């Protein structure tokens, strides 16, 4: 009963390095999301994927790329990390009720990223 | 565009006090969902409640209750007889379709940190 699993849980990068955050869900959800959480700003949507093969920008997409590898997996890539990307990243997924997306999110445990 | 405002940045109460967390939202859509999530010090996000825009009936779950008022675009959360374990950051969130595809994305407020002192 894993739900949403994201890795790694902690990562320290130097400015300019690249890395990929991995996320997988086992609830057969169509929609997946990446959020970042910064102090005093709540959670802000980076990218989301409504279904396999589709991705869309959220509120703060600059500096990130995503891949919806299959229905289960949705990865977030930082090509050239910057200190402004120091944050806690949450992956989430959501399903449907009677065929309609509900928007109710199931979250992973978060990944704390520090960019020096 | 949708917006969620949680004006209370931090609230501190003494155990057994009642506390209300405010949430005001803005949306152009007539069909939407409202949520509350809890983030305890351990960091995970815990779903508390979802309400749809057509159901304004207040809901009570144990010590938790929610007051949804469409006329004032508010969805307030009350904890009765607060306990130390209630200490957490609480997020209000709004889900509405995106403009073009009908897909739903969740917009969060900035959160209210609740500290319950023993």
mmCIF file with all atom_site columns, C-alpha atoms in Angstrom, chain B residues 13-85:
data_model
loop_
_atom_site.group_PDB
_atom_site.id
_atom_site.type_symbol
_atom_site.label_atom_id
_atom_site.label_alt_id
_atom_site.label_comp_id
_atom_site.label_asym_id
_atom_site.label_entity_id
_atom_site.label_seq_id
_atom_site.pdbx_PDB_ins_code
_atom_site.Cartn_x
_atom_site.Cartn_y
_atom_site.Cartn_z
_atom_site.occupancy
_atom_site.B_iso_or_equiv
_atom_site.pdbx_formal_charge
_atom_site.auth_seq_id
_atom_site.auth_comp_id
_atom_site.auth_asym_id
_atom_site.auth_atom_id
_atom_site.pdbx_PDB_model_num
ATOM 1  C CA . UNK B 1 13 ? -3.577  28.690 21.603  1.00 0.00 ? 13 UNK B CA 1
ATOM 2  C CA . UNK B 1 14 ? -3.544  26.838 24.860  1.00 0.00 ? 14 UNK B CA 1
ATOM 3  C CA . UNK B 1 15 ? -4.719  23.275 24.938  1.00 0.00 ? 15 UNK B CA 1
ATOM 4  C CA . UNK B 1 16 ? -8.506  22.836 25.130  1.00 0.00 ? 16 UNK B CA 1
ATOM 5  C CA . UNK B 1 17 ? -9.191  26.183 23.518  1.00 0.00 ? 17 UNK B CA 1
ATOM 6  C CA . UNK B 1 18 ? -11.271 26.296 20.353  1.00 0.00 ? 18 UNK B CA 1
ATOM 7  C CA . UNK B 1 19 ? -9.584  27.743 17.295  1.00 0.00 ? 19 UNK B CA 1
ATOM 8  C CA . UNK B 1 20 ? -10.835 28.737 13.853  1.00 0.00 ? 20 UNK B CA 1
ATOM 9  C CA . UNK B 1 21 ? -8.622  28.863 10.785  1.00 0.00 ? 21 UNK B CA 1
ATOM 10 C CA . UNK B 1 22 ? -9.864  31.171 8.069   1.00 0.00 ? 22 UNK B CA 1
ATOM 11 C CA . UNK B 1 23 ? -9.841  30.533 4.345   1.00 0.00 ? 23 UNK B CA 1
ATOM 12 C CA . UNK B 1 24 ? -11.126 32.831 1.622   1.00 0.00 ? 24 UNK B CA 1
ATOM 13 C CA . UNK B 1 25 ? -11.042 31.874 -2.027  1.00 0.00 ? 25 UNK B CA 1
ATOM 14 C CA . UNK B 1 26 ? -11.569 33.403 -5.434  1.00 0.00 ? 26 UNK B CA 1
ATOM 15 C CA . UNK B 1 27 ? -12.730 31.548 -8.496  1.00 0.00 ? 27 UNK B CA 1
ATOM 16 C CA . UNK B 1 28 ? -14.643 32.237 -11.685 1.00 0.00 ? 28 UNK B CA 1
ATOM 17 C CA . UNK B 1 29 ? -15.880 28.703 -11.934 1.00 0.00 ? 29 UNK B CA 1
ATOM 18 C CA . UNK B 1 30 ? -19.245 27.490 -10.662 1.00 0.00 ? 30 UNK B CA 1
ATOM 19 C CA . UNK B 1 31 ? -17.994 23.954 -10.116 1.00 0.00 ? 31 UNK B CA 1
ATOM 20 C CA . UNK B 1 32 ? -15.062 23.542 -7.795  1.00 0.00 ? 32 UNK B CA 1
ATOM 21 C CA . UNK B 1 33 ? -13.816 21.678 -4.776  1.00 0.00 ? 33 UNK B CA 1
ATOM 22 C CA . UNK B 1 34 ? -12.366 23.009 -1.550  1.00 0.00 ? 34 UNK B CA 1
ATOM 23 C CA . UNK B 1 35 ? -9.913  21.127 0.609   1.00 0.00 ? 35 UNK B CA 1
ATOM 24 C CA . UNK B 1 36 ? -8.082  21.283 3.888   1.00 0.00 ? 36 UNK B CA 1
ATOM 25 C CA . UNK B 1 37 ? -4.746  19.549 4.353   1.00 0.00 ? 37 UNK B CA 1
ATOM 26 C CA . UNK B 1 38 ? -2.686  19.193 7.495   1.00 0.00 ? 38 UNK B CA 1
ATOM 27 C CA . UNK B 1 39 ? 1.107   19.195 7.544   1.00 0.00 ? 39 UNK B CA 1
ATOM 28 C CA . UNK B 1 40 ? 2.447   18.051 10.919  1.00 0.00 ? 40 UNK B CA 1
ATOM 29 C CA . UNK B 1 41 ? 6.072   18.682 11.911  1.00 0.00 ? 41 UNK B CA 1
ATOM 30 C CA . UNK B 1 42 ? 7.058   15.400 10.251  1.00 0.00 ? 42 UNK B CA 1
ATOM 31 C CA . UNK B 1 43 ? 6.360   17.082 6.917   1.00 0.00 ? 43 UNK B CA 1
ATOM 32 C CA . UNK B 1 44 ? 3.850   14.870 5.172   1.00 0.00 ? 44 UNK B CA 1
ATOM 33 C CA . UNK B 1 45 ? 0.603   16.318 3.833   1.00 0.00 ? 45 UNK B CA 1
ATOM 34 C CA . UNK B 1 46 ? -2.521  14.757 5.235   1.00 0.00 ? 46 UNK B CA 1
ATOM 35 C CA . UNK B 1 47 ? -5.900  15.155 3.566   1.00 0.00 ? 47 UNK B CA 1
ATOM 36 C CA . UNK B 1 48 ? -8.631  16.307 5.973   1.00 0.00 ? 48 UNK B CA 1
ATOM 37 C CA . UNK B 1 49 ? -11.704 17.174 3.952   1.00 0.00 ? 49 UNK B CA 1
ATOM 38 C CA . UNK B 1 50 ? -13.088 17.893 0.501   1.00 0.00 ? 50 UNK B CA 1
ATOM 39 C CA . UNK B 1 51 ? -16.256 19.876 -0.210  1.00 0.00 ? 51 UNK B CA 1
ATOM 40 C CA . UNK B 1 52 ? -17.833 20.511 -3.571  1.00 0.00 ? 52 UNK B CA 1
ATOM 41 C CA . UNK B 1 53 ? -19.281 23.858 -4.524  1.00 0.00 ? 53 UNK B CA 1
ATOM 42 C CA . UNK B 1 54 ? -22.848 22.566 -4.571  1.00 0.00 ? 54 UNK B CA 1
ATOM 43 C CA . UNK B 1 55 ? -22.867 21.366 -0.998  1.00 0.00 ? 55 UNK B CA 1
ATOM 44 C CA . UNK B 1 56 ? -22.888 24.135 1.579   1.00 0.00 ? 56 UNK B CA 1
ATOM 45 C CA . UNK B 1 57 ? -23.852 21.927 4.461   1.00 0.00 ? 57 UNK B CA 1
ATOM 46 C CA . UNK B 1 58 ? -21.451 22.262 7.343   1.00 0.00 ? 58 UNK B CA 1
ATOM 47 C CA . UNK B 1 59 ? -19.552 19.168 8.297   1.00 0.00 ? 59 UNK B CA 1
ATOM 48 C CA . UNK B 1 60 ? -18.371 17.881 11.635  1.00 0.00 ? 60 UNK B CA 1
ATOM 49 C CA . UNK B 1 61 ? -15.860 15.124 12.185  1.00 0.00 ? 61 UNK B CA 1
ATOM 50 C CA . UNK B 1 62 ? -15.017 14.615 15.817  1.00 0.00 ? 62 UNK B CA 1
ATOM 51 C CA . UNK B 1 63 ? -13.337 17.772 17.076  1.00 0.00 ? 63 UNK B CA 1
ATOM 52 C CA . UNK B 1 64 ? -13.091 19.185 13.545  1.00 0.00 ? 64 UNK B CA 1
ATOM 53 C CA . UNK B 1 65 ? -15.798 21.178 11.821  1.00 0.00 ? 65 UNK B CA 1
ATOM 54 C CA . UNK B 1 66 ? -15.952 23.115 8.594   1.00 0.00 ? 66 UNK B CA 1
ATOM 55 C CA . UNK B 1 67 ? -18.110 26.091 7.694   1.00 0.00 ? 67 UNK B CA 1
ATOM 56 C CA . UNK B 1 68 ? -18.554 26.623 3.957   1.00 0.00 ? 68 UNK B CA 1
ATOM 57 C CA . UNK B 1 69 ? -20.219 29.896 2.997   1.00 0.00 ? 69 UNK B CA 1
ATOM 58 C CA . UNK B 1 70 ? -20.488 30.490 -0.705  1.00 0.00 ? 70 UNK B CA 1
ATOM 59 C CA . UNK B 1 71 ? -21.855 34.008 -0.201  1.00 0.00 ? 71 UNK B CA 1
ATOM 60 C CA . UNK B 1 72 ? -18.600 35.121 1.373   1.00 0.00 ? 72 UNK B CA 1
ATOM 61 C CA . UNK B 1 73 ? -16.344 32.671 -0.509  1.00 0.00 ? 73 UNK B CA 1
ATOM 62 C CA . UNK B 1 74 ? -15.078 31.251 2.738   1.00 0.00 ? 74 UNK B CA 1
ATOM 63 C CA . UNK B 1 75 ? -14.326 27.776 3.967   1.00 0.00 ? 75 UNK B CA 1
ATOM 64 C CA . UNK B 1 76 ? -13.300 28.037 7.606   1.00 0.00 ? 76 UNK B CA 1
ATOM 65 C CA . UNK B 1 77 ? -11.999 25.228 9.757   1.00 0.00 ? 77 UNK B CA 1
ATOM 66 C CA . UNK B 1 78 ? -12.636 24.988 13.503  1.00 0.00 ? 78 UNK B CA 1
ATOM 67 C CA . UNK B 1 79 ? -10.885 22.716 15.952  1.00 0.00 ? 79 UNK B CA 1
ATOM 68 C CA . UNK B 1 80 ? -12.783 22.290 19.191  1.00 0.00 ? 80 UNK B CA 1
ATOM 69 C CA . UNK B 1 81 ? -10.914 21.575 22.425  1.00 0.00 ? 81 UNK B CA 1
ATOM 70 C CA . UNK B 1 82 ? -7.532  21.743 20.716  1.00 0.00 ? 82 UNK B CA 1
ATOM 71 C CA . UNK B 1 83 ? -4.782  19.311 21.615  1.00 0.00 ? 83 UNK B CA 1
ATOM 72 C CA . UNK B 1 84 ? -1.008  19.477 21.330  1.00 0.00 ? 84 UNK B CA 1
ATOM 73 C CA . UNK B 1 85 ? -1.177  16.910 18.518  1.00 0.00 ? 85 UNK B CA 1
#
